[in-house]
Short mmCIF file of C-alpha atoms in Angstrom, two decimals:
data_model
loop_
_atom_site.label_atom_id
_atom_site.label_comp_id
_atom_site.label_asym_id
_atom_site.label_seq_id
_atom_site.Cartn_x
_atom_site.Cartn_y
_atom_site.Cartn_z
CA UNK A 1 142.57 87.79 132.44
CA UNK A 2 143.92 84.32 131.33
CA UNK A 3 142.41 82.23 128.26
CA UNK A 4 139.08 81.24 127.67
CA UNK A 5 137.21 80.24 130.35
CA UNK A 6 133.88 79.02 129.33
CA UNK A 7 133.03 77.88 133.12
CA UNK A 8 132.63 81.53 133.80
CA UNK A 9 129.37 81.11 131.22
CA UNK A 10 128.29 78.20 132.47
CA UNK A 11 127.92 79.28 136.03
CA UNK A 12 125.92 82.43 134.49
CA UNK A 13 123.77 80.42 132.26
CA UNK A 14 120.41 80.27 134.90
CA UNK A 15 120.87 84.99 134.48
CA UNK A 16 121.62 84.45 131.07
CA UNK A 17 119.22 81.99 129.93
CA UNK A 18 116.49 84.29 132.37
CA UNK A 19 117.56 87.50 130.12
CA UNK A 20 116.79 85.17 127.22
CA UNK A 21 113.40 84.57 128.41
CA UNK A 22 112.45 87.77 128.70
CA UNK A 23 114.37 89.03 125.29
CA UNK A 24 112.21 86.04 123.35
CA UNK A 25 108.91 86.66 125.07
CA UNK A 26 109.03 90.71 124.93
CA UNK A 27 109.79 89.13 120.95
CA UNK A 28 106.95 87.32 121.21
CA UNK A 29 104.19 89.52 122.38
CA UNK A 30 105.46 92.38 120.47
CA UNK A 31 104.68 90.21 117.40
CA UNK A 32 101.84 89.31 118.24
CA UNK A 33 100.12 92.48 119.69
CA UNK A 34 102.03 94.49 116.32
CA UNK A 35 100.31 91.85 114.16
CA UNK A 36 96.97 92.78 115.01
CA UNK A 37 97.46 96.03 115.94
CA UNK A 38 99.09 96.72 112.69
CA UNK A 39 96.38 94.72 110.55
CA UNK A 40 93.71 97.15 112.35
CA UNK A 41 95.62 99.98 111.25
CA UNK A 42 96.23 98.57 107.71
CA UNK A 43 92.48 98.39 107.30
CA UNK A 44 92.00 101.28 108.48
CA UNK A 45 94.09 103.28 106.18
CA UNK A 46 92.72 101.43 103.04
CA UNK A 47 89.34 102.23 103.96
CA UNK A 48 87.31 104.83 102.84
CA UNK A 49 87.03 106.83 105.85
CA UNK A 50 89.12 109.34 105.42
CA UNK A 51 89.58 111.00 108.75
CA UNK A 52 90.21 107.91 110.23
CA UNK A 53 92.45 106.59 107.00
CA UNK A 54 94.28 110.49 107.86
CA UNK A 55 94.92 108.87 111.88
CA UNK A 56 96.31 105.58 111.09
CA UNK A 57 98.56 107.59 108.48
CA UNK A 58 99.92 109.99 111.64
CA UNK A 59 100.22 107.30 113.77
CA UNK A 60 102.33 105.05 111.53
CA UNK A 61 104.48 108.01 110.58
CA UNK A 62 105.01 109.39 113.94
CA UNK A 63 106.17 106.35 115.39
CA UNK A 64 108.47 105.43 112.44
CA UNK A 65 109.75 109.19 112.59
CA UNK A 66 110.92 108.54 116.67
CA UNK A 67 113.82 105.65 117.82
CA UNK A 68 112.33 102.90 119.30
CA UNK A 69 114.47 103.74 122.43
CA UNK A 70 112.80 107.11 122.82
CA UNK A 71 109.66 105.43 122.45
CA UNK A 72 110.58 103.38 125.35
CA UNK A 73 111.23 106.23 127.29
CA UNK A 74 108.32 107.50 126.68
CA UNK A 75 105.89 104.97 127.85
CA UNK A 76 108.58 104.64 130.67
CA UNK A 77 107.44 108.16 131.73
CA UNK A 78 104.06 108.71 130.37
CA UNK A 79 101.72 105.70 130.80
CA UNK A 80 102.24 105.90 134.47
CA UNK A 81 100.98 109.57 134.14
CA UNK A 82 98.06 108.39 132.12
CA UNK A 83 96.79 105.79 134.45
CA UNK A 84 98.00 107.67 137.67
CA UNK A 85 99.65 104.89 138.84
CA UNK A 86 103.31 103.03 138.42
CA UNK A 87 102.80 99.91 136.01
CA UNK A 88 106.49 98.94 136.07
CA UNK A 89 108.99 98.76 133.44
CA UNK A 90 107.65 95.48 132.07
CA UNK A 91 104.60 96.45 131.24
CA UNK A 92 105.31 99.77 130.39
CA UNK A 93 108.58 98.20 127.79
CA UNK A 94 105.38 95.84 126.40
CA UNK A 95 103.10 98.17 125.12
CA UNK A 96 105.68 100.57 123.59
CA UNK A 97 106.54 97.60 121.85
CA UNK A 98 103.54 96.60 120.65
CA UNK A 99 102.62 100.05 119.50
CA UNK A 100 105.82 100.83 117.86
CA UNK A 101 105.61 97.57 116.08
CA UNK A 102 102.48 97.86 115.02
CA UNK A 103 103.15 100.71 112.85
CA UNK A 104 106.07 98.74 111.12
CA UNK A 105 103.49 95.77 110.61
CA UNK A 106 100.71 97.73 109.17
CA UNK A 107 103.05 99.27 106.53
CA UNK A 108 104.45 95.54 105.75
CA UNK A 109 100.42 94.46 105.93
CA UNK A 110 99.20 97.63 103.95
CA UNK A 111 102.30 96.61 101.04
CA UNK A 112 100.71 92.77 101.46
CA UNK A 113 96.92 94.14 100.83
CA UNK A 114 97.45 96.50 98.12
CA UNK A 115 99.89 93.61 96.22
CA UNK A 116 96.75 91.50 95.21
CA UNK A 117 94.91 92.69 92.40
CA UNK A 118 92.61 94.90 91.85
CA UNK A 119 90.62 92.30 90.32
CA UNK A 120 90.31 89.99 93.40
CA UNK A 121 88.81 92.59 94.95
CA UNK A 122 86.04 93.61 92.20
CA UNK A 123 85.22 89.72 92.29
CA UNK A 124 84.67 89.59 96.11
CA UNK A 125 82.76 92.65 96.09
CA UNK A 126 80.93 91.51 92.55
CA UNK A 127 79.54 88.42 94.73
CA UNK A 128 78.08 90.30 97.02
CA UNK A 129 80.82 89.97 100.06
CA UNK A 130 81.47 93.67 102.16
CA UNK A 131 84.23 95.19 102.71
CA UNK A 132 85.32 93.46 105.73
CA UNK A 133 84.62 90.23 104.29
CA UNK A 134 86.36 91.01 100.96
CA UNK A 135 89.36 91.41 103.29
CA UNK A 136 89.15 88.55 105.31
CA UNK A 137 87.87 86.12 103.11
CA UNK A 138 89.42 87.00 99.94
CA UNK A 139 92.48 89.43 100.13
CA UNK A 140 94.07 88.84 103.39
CA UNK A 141 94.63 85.02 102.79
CA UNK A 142 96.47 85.65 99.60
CA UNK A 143 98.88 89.14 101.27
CA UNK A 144 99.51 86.77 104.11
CA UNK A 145 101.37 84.86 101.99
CA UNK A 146 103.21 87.20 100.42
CA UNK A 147 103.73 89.26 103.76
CA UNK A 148 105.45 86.22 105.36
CA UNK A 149 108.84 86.23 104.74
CA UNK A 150 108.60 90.23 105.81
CA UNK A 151 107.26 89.71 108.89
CA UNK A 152 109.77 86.92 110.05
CA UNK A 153 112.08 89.57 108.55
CA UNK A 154 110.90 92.39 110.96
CA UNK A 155 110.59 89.93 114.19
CA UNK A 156 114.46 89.15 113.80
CA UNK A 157 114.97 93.40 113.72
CA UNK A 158 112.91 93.02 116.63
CA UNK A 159 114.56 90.28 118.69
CA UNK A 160 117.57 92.45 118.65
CA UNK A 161 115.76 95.41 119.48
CA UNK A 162 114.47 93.98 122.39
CA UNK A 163 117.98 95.00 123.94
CA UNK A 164 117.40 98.68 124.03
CA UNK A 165 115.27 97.69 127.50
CA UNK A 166 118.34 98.16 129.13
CA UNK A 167 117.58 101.95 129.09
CA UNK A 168 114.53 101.62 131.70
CA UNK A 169 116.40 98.77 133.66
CA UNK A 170 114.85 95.43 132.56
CA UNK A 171 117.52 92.61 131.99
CA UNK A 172 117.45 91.08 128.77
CA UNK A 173 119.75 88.50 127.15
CA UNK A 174 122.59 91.28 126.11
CA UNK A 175 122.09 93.42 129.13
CA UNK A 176 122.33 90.04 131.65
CA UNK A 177 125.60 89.11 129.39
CA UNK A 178 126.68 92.83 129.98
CA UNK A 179 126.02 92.41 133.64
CA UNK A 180 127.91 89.07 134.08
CA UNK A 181 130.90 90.45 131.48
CA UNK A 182 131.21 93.68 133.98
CA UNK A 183 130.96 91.46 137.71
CA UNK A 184 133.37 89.11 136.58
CA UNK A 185 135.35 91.07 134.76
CA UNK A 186 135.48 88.62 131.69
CA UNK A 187 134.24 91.02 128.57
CA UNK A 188 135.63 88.22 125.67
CA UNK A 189 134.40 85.62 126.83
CA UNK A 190 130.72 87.05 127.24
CA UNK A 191 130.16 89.10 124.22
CA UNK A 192 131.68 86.18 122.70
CA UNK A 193 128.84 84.02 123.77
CA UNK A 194 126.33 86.33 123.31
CA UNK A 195 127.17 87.56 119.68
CA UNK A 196 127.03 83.36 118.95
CA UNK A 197 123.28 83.85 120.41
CA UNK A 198 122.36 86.56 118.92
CA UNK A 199 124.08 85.15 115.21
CA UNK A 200 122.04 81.29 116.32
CA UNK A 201 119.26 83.00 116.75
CA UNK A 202 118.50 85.97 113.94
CA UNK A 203 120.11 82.98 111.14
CA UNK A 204 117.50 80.55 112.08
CA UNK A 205 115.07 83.38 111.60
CA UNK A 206 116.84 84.84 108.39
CA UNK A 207 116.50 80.63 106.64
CA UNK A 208 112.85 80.76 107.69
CA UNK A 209 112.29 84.03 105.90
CA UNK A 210 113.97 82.95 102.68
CA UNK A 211 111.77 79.55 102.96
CA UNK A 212 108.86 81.37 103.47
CA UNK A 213 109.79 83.16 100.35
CA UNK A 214 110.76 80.51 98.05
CA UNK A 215 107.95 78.20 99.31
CA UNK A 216 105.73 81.47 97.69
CA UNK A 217 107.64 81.52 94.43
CA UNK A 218 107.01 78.05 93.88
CA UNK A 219 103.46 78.49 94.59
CA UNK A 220 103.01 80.69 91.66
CA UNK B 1 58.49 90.49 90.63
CA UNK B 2 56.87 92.29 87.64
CA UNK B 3 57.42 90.90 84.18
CA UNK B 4 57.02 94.56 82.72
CA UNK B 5 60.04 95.70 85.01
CA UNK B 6 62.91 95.78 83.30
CA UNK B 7 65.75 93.45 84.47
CA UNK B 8 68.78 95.99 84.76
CA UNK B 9 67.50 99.78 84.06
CA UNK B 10 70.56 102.46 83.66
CA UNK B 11 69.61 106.31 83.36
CA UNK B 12 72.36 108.94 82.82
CA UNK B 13 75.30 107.53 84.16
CA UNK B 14 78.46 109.27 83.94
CA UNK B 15 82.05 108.93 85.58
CA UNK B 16 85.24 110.87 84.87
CA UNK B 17 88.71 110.28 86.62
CA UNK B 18 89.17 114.08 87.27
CA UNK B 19 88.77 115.93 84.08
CA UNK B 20 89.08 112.95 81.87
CA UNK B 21 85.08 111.50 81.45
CA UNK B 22 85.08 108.26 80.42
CA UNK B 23 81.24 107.49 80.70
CA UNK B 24 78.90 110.39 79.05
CA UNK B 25 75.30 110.47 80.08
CA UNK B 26 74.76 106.60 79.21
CA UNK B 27 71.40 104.87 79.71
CA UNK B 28 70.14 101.35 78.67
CA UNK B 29 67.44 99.16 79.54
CA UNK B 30 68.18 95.43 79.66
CA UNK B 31 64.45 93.46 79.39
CA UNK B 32 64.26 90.05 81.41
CA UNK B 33 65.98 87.08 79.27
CA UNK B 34 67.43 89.63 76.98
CA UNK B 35 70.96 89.22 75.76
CA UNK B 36 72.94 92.89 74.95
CA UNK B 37 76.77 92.58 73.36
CA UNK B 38 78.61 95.86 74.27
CA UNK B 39 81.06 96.29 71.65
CA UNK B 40 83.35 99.31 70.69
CA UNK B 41 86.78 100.42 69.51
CA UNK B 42 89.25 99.90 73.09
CA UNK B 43 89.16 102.85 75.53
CA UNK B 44 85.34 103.72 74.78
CA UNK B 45 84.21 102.87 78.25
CA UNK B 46 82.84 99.52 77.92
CA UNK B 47 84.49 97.59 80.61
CA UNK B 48 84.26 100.95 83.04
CA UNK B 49 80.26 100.94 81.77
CA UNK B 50 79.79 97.19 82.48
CA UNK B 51 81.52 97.39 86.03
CA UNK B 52 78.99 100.29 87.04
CA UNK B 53 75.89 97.54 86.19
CA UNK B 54 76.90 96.26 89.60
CA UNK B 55 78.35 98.88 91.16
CA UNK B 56 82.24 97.90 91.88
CA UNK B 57 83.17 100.94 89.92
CA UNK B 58 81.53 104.05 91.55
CA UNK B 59 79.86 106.67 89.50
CA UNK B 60 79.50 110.44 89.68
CA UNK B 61 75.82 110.67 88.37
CA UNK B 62 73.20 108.37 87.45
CA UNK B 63 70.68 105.29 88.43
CA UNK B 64 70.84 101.90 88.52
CA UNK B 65 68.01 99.86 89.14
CA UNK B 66 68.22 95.70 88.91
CA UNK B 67 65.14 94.26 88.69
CA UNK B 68 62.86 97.12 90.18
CA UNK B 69 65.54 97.58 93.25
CA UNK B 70 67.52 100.71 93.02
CA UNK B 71 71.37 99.92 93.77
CA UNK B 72 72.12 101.93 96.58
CA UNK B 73 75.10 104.35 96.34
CA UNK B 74 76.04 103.12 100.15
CA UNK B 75 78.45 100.47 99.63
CA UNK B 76 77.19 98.03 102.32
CA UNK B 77 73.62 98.34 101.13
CA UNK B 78 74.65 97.79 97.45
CA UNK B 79 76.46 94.76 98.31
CA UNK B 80 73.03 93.38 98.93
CA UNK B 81 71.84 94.15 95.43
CA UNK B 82 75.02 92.65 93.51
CA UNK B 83 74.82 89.49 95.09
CA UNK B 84 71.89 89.06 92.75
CA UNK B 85 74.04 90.05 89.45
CA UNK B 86 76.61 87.74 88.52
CA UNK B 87 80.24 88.75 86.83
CA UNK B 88 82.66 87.66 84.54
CA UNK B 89 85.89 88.96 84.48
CA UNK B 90 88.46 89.16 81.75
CA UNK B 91 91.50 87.80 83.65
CA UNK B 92 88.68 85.42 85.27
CA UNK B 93 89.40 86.49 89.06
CA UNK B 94 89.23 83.14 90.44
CA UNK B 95 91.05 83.19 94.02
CA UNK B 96 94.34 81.48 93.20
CA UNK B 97 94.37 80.27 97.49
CA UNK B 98 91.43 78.30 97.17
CA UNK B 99 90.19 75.28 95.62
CA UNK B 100 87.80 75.00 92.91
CA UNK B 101 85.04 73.67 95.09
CA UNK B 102 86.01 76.36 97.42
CA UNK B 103 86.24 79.19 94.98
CA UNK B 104 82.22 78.19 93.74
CA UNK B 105 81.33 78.01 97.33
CA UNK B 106 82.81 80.69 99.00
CA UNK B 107 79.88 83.53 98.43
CA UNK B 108 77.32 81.02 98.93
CA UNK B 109 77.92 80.25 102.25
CA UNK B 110 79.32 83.82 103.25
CA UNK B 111 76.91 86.06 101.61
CA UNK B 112 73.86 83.80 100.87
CA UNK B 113 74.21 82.21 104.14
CA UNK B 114 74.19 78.43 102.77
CA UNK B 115 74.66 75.89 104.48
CA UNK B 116 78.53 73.84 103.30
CA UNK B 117 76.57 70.81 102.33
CA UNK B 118 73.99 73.11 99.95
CA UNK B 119 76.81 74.94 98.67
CA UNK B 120 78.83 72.22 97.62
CA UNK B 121 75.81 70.35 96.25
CA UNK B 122 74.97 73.24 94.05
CA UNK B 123 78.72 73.82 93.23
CA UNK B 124 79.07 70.19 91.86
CA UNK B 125 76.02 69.94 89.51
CA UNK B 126 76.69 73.36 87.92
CA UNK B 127 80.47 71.77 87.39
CA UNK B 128 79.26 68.97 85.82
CA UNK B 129 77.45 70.85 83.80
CA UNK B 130 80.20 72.62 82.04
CA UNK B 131 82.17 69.44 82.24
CA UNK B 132 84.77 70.28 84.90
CA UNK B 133 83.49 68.22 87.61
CA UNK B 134 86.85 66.12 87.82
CA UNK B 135 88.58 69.79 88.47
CA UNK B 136 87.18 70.34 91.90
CA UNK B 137 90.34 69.87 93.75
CA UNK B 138 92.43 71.89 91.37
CA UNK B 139 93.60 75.30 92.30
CA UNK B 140 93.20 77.53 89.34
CA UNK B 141 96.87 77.91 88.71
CA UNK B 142 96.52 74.25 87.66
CA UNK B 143 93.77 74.97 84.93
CA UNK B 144 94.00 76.56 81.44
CA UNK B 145 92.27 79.56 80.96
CA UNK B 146 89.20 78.41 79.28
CA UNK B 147 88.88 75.94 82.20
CA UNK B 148 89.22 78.86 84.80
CA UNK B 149 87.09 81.07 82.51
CA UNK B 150 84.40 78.39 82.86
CA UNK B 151 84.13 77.91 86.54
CA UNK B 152 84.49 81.95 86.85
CA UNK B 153 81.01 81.34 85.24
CA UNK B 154 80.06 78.58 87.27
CA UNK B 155 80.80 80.63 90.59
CA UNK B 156 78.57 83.80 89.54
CA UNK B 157 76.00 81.25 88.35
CA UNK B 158 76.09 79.40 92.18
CA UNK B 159 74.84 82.40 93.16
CA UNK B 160 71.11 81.57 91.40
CA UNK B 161 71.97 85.47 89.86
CA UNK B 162 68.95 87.32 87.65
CA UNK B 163 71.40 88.79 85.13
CA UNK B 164 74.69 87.91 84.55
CA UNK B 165 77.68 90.36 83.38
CA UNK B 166 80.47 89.37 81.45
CA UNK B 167 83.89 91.67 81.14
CA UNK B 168 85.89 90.79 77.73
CA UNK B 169 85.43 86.78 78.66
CA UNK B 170 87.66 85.63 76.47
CA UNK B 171 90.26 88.64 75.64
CA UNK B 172 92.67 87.03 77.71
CA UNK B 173 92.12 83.23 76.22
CA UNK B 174 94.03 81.88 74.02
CA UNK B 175 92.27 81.40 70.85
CA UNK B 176 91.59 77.82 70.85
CA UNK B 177 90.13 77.86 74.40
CA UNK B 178 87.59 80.61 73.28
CA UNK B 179 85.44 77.89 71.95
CA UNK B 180 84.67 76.62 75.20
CA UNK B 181 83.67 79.20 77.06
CA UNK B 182 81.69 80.96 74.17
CA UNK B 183 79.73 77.83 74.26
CA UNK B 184 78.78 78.07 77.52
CA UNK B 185 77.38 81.59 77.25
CA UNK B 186 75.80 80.90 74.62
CA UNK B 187 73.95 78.09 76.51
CA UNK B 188 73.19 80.12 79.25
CA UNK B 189 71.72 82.80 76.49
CA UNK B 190 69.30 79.77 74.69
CA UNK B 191 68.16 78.93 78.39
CA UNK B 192 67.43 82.83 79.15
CA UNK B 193 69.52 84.23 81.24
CA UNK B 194 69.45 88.00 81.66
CA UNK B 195 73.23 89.00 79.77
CA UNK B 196 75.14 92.04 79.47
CA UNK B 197 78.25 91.02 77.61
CA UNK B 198 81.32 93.51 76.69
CA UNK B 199 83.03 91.32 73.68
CA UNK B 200 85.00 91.67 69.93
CA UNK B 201 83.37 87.99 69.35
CA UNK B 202 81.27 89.45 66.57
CA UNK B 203 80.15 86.17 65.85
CA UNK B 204 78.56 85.56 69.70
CA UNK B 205 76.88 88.79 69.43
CA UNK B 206 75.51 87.53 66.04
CA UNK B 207 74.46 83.99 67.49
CA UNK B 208 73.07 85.45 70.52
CA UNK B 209 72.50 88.91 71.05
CA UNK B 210 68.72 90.34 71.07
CA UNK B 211 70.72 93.97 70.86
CA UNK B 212 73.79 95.50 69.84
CA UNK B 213 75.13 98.42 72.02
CA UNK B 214 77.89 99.92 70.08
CA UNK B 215 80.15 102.74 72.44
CA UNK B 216 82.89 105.50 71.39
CA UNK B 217 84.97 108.05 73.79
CA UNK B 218 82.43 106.93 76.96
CA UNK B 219 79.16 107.73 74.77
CA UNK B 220 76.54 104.70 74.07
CA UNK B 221 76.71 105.93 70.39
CA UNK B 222 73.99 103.21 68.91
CA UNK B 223 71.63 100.96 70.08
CA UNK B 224 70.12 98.22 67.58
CA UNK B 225 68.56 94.65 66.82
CA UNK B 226 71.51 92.34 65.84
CA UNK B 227 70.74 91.90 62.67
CA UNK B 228 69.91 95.51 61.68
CA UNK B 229 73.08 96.72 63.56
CA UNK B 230 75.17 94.36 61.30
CA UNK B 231 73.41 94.66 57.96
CA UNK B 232 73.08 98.72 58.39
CA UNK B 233 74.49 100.28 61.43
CA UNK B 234 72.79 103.82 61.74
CA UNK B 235 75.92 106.02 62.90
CA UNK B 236 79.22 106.12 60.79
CA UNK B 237 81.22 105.58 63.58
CA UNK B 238 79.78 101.79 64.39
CA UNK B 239 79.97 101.82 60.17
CA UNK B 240 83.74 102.15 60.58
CA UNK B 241 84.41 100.06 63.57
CA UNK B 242 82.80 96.89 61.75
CA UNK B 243 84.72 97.30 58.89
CA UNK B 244 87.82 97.38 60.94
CA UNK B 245 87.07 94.17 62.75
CA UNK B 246 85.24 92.49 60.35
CA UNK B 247 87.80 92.22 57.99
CA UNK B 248 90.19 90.14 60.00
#
């Protein structure tokens, strides 16, 4: 092992920039599915039925009780069990994501919900509105807001979560740097690059969060 | 609709937050175009009584009736029956993430299925009628608190409600924006809207209250005529609350 050779990145950049692909949309779904997932279950447990409030409450616990990579390992094993037939890793890394994230996101959505005041919702509900449209119309808008810089927040934990797939063989950004650091024997000059990724990345999301947040404060 | 029904008819409500009760066994009948002021020392249940009128605060016994229609104790079903009832809130309630326009228009079009057009027509001649119609861009941060006090009123009245409630209006005002929105009520009394208002303004209740409801500790101790309630109150406890506020 001589200096630095970046040319040994360069020629890896079509794996690399492929584990990146899959590390950012894994990222992206898991948002996206844990957003709505996690607003369901947020609703859910502020409701007033209680057996079902009691569920949401289990699920949310139980899944922040358990790693995320035993999760994985889970769904590696047990969805195909469920459906009686292998799904793949993909698919099977997707909705343990989206499941395990949505019980993050419905805490950060449940905080969001039960931050406006009590007032806002006596208004809604004073004008006639229901439940559901006290929520949408009235409360939701407003913990949005506030929930924002949280949830950019919790996609950035994400993003580097999304390298635990390693575990049921999927090649993501750090596990295709791993692979090319390993075949070509050149460890610095990899985990270099991919901590500089990784540190690109999650800052850009970190100045977004604390813009979200300001923007807010000057709002008020 | 009957003119011998009474507007808003409450029998034997009561409420308690576990063994604390905060309402006793209260009952009151509000006549169409009558005008009640709810006053009392602070902790008596007022606010609590006023917010069961409409239901947002459940109860543990009692009836509510608004203009011959029971309120239903299912929450869906009694959302039906408040949209008739407008409220006023003390810390006005306006949604701070939407426009003025949007905050008089927003139950119109989602609960009285109006059409945006309607809505906004409506919206803009009740605004001009409490002179804020140049504020209907504004998001209530921007506004004083008599201004946002006012179109609070404006957006229950939008809602062409037979009674309208009002919460401590102007508790949280500062005192020379009380003015303002007192003068609005009181309009809305002269022209005969149904009003059950929880206030210390002495003076409103004396301008434009048919009745005087005077609570303690969650009872409705005294009901009188305005002027007999404030020449001779009938219990000694209403005796000793009006010579408490009266003097300052």
């Amino acid at each position: 092992m001589s200096g630095f050779d970046i040319s040994v990145i360069l020629d890896a950049l079509p794996l690399l920039a492929k584990g990146l692909g899959l590390s950012l949309g894994l990222t992206a779904i898991a948002m996206i599915g844990g957003l709505a997932l996690g607003l369901v279950i947020a609703i859910v447990r502020l409701s007033r039925f209680r057996v079902l409030a009691l569920l949401a409450a289990l699920y949310v616990n139980g899944f922040r009780a358990v790693p995320l990579i035993l999760v994985i390992f889970w769904f590696y094993f047990l969805v195909p069990l469920l459906l009686g037939r292998p799904v793949g890793a993909l698919y099977s890394v997707l909705i343990a994501f989206v499941m395990f994230e949505g019980a993050y996101y419905s805490e950060i959505i449940r905080a969001g919900l039960k931050s406006v005041r009590p007032g806002q919702w006596q208004a809604a509900q004073a004008s006639g509105m229901t439940y559901l449209q006290a929520v949408r119309l009235v409360v939701l808008p407003q913990a949005l807001r506030k929930m924002a810089p949280l949830m950019v927040t919790q996609g950035v934990v994400l993003f580097q979560d999304t390298s635990l797939v390693y575990v049921v063989s999927l090649h993501d950004f750090m596990t295709s740097a791993s692979i090319v650091a390993n075949t070509q024997n050149r460890i610095v000059e990899l985990y270099v690059f991919a901590a500089l990724v990784y540190l690109a990345l999650c800052t850009a999301g970190g100045t977004l969060a604390q813009r979200l947040s300001s923007d807010r404060q000057r709002a008020h | 609709m009957n003119d011998m029904v009474e507007m808003i008819r409450i029998e034997g409500l009561s409420k308690s937050y576990g063994d604390v009760a905060v309402l006793r066994n209260c009952s009151l009948d509000v006549a169409r175009g009558e005008v009640v002021v709810i006053c009392g020392p602070s902790g008596s249940g007022k606010s609590t009584f006023v917010k069961c009128i409409n239901g947002i605060e459940p109860v543990q016994a009692g009836r509510i009736a608004i203009d011959g229609e029971n309120l239903p104790s299912k929450p869906a079903a009694a959302a039906r029956v408040r949209a008739r009832v407008g409220m006023v809130f003390q810390h006005f309630e306006l949604y701070p993430h939407l426009t003025v326009l949007e905050n008089v228009c927003l139950a119109q079009i989602h609960v009285l299925k109006r059409s945006r057009d309607e809505a906004q027509e409506k919206a803009r001649s009740l605004l001009r009628r409490v002179g804020l119609a140049d504020k209907e861009a504004s998001y209530p941060a921007q506004l004083s608190g008599g201004q946002q006090q006012r179109i609070a009123i404006v957006r229950a009245l939008a809602m062409d409600p037979v009674a309208m409630l009002f919460d401590e209006p102007t508790s949280a005002l500062d005192p020379e924006m009380i003015g303002e929105v007192l003068a609005v009520m009181l309009e809305l009394a002269r022209e005969g809207m149904t009003m059950v208002v929880v206030t210390h303004k002495m003076g409103f209740a004396k301008a434009a209250a048919d009745r005087v409801v005077f609570m303690d500790q969650g009872e409705i101790v005294e009901v009188a005529e305005t002027a007999r309630f404030f020449a001779e109150p009938a219990s000694e406890r209403a005796r000793l609350f009006l010579s408490r506020i009266l003097t300052h």
